[in-house]
mmCIF file of C-alpha atoms in Angstrom:
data_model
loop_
_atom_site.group_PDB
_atom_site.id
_atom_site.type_symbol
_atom_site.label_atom_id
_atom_site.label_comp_id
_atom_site.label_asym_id
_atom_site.label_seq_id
_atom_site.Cartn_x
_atom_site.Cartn_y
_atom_site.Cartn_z
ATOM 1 C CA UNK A 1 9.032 -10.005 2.335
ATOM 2 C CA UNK A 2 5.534 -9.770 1.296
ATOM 3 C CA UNK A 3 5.629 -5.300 2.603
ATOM 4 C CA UNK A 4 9.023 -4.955 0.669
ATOM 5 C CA UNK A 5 7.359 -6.258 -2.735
ATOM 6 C CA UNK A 6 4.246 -3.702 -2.473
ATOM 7 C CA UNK A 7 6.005 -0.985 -1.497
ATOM 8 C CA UNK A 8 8.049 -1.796 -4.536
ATOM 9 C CA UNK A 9 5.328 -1.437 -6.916
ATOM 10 C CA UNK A 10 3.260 1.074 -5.238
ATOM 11 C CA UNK A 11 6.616 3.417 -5.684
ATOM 12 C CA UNK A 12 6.975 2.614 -9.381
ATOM 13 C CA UNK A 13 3.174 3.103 -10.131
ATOM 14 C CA UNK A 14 3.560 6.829 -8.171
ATOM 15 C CA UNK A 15 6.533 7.938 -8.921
ATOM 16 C CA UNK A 16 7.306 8.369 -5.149
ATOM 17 C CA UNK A 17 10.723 7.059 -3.644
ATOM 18 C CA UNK A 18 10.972 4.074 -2.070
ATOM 19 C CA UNK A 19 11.283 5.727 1.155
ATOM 20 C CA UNK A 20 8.220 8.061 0.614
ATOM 21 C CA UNK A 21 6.746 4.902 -0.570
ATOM 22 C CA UNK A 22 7.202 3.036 2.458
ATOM 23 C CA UNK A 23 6.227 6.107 4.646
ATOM 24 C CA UNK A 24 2.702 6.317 2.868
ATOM 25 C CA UNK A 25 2.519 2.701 3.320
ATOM 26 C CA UNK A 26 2.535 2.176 6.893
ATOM 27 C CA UNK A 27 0.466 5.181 7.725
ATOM 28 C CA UNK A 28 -1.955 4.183 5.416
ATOM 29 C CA UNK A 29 -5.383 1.883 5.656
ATOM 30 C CA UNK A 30 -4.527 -0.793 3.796
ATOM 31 C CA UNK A 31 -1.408 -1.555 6.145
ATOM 32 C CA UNK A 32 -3.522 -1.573 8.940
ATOM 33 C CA UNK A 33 -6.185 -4.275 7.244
ATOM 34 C CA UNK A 34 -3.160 -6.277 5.974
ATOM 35 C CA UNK A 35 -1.741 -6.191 9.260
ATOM 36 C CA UNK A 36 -4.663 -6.743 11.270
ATOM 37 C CA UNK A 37 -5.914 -9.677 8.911
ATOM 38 C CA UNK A 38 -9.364 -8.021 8.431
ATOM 39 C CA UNK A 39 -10.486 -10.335 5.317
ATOM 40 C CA UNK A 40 -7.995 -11.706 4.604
ATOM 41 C CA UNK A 41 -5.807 -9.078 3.095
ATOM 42 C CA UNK A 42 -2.822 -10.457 3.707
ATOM 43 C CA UNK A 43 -3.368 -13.686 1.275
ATOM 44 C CA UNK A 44 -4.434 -11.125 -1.518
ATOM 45 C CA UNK A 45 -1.648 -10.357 -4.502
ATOM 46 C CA UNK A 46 1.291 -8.101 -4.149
ATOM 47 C CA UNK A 47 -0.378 -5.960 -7.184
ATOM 48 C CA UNK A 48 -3.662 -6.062 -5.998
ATOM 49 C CA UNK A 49 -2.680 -4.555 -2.864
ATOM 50 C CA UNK A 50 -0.399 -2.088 -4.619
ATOM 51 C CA UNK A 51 -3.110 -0.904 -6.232
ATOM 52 C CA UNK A 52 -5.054 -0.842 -3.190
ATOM 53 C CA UNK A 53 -2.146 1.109 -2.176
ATOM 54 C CA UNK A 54 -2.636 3.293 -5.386
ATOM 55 C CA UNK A 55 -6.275 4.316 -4.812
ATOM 56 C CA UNK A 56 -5.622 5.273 -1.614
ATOM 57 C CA UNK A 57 -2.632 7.713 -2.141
ATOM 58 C CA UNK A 58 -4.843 8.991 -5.297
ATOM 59 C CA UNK A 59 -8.105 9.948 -2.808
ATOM 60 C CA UNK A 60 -5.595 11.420 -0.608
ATOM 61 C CA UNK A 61 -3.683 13.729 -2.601
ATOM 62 C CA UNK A 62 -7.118 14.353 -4.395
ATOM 63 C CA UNK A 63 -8.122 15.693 -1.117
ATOM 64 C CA UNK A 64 -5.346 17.904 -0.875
#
């Protein structure tokens, strides 16, 4: 499964468990825009979307 791949990565790049991984993941943006099919995220790479992931965990805890 494409969700099961980039929460895969997006743990490994942050350090975070693959549960806190997948926790971040659906309550995050880029789930919603994958999910919703808003350009086409869906048909982009695993990585790039992990990193999508990535940038979005890093403004959020930079928020903190």
């Amino acid at each position: 499964m494409k969700y099961a791949r980039i929460v895969a990565i997006f743990a490994k790049e942050s350090g975070l468990s693959l549960e806190d991984a997948l926790a971040f993941f659906y309550d995050s943006d880029t789930y919603n825009l994958i999910s919703e099919g808003v350009a086409d995220m869906h048909c982009r790479s695993d990585e790039y979307l992990a990193d999508e992931l990535m940038l979005e965990y890093k403004e959020q805890v930079c928020s903190q």
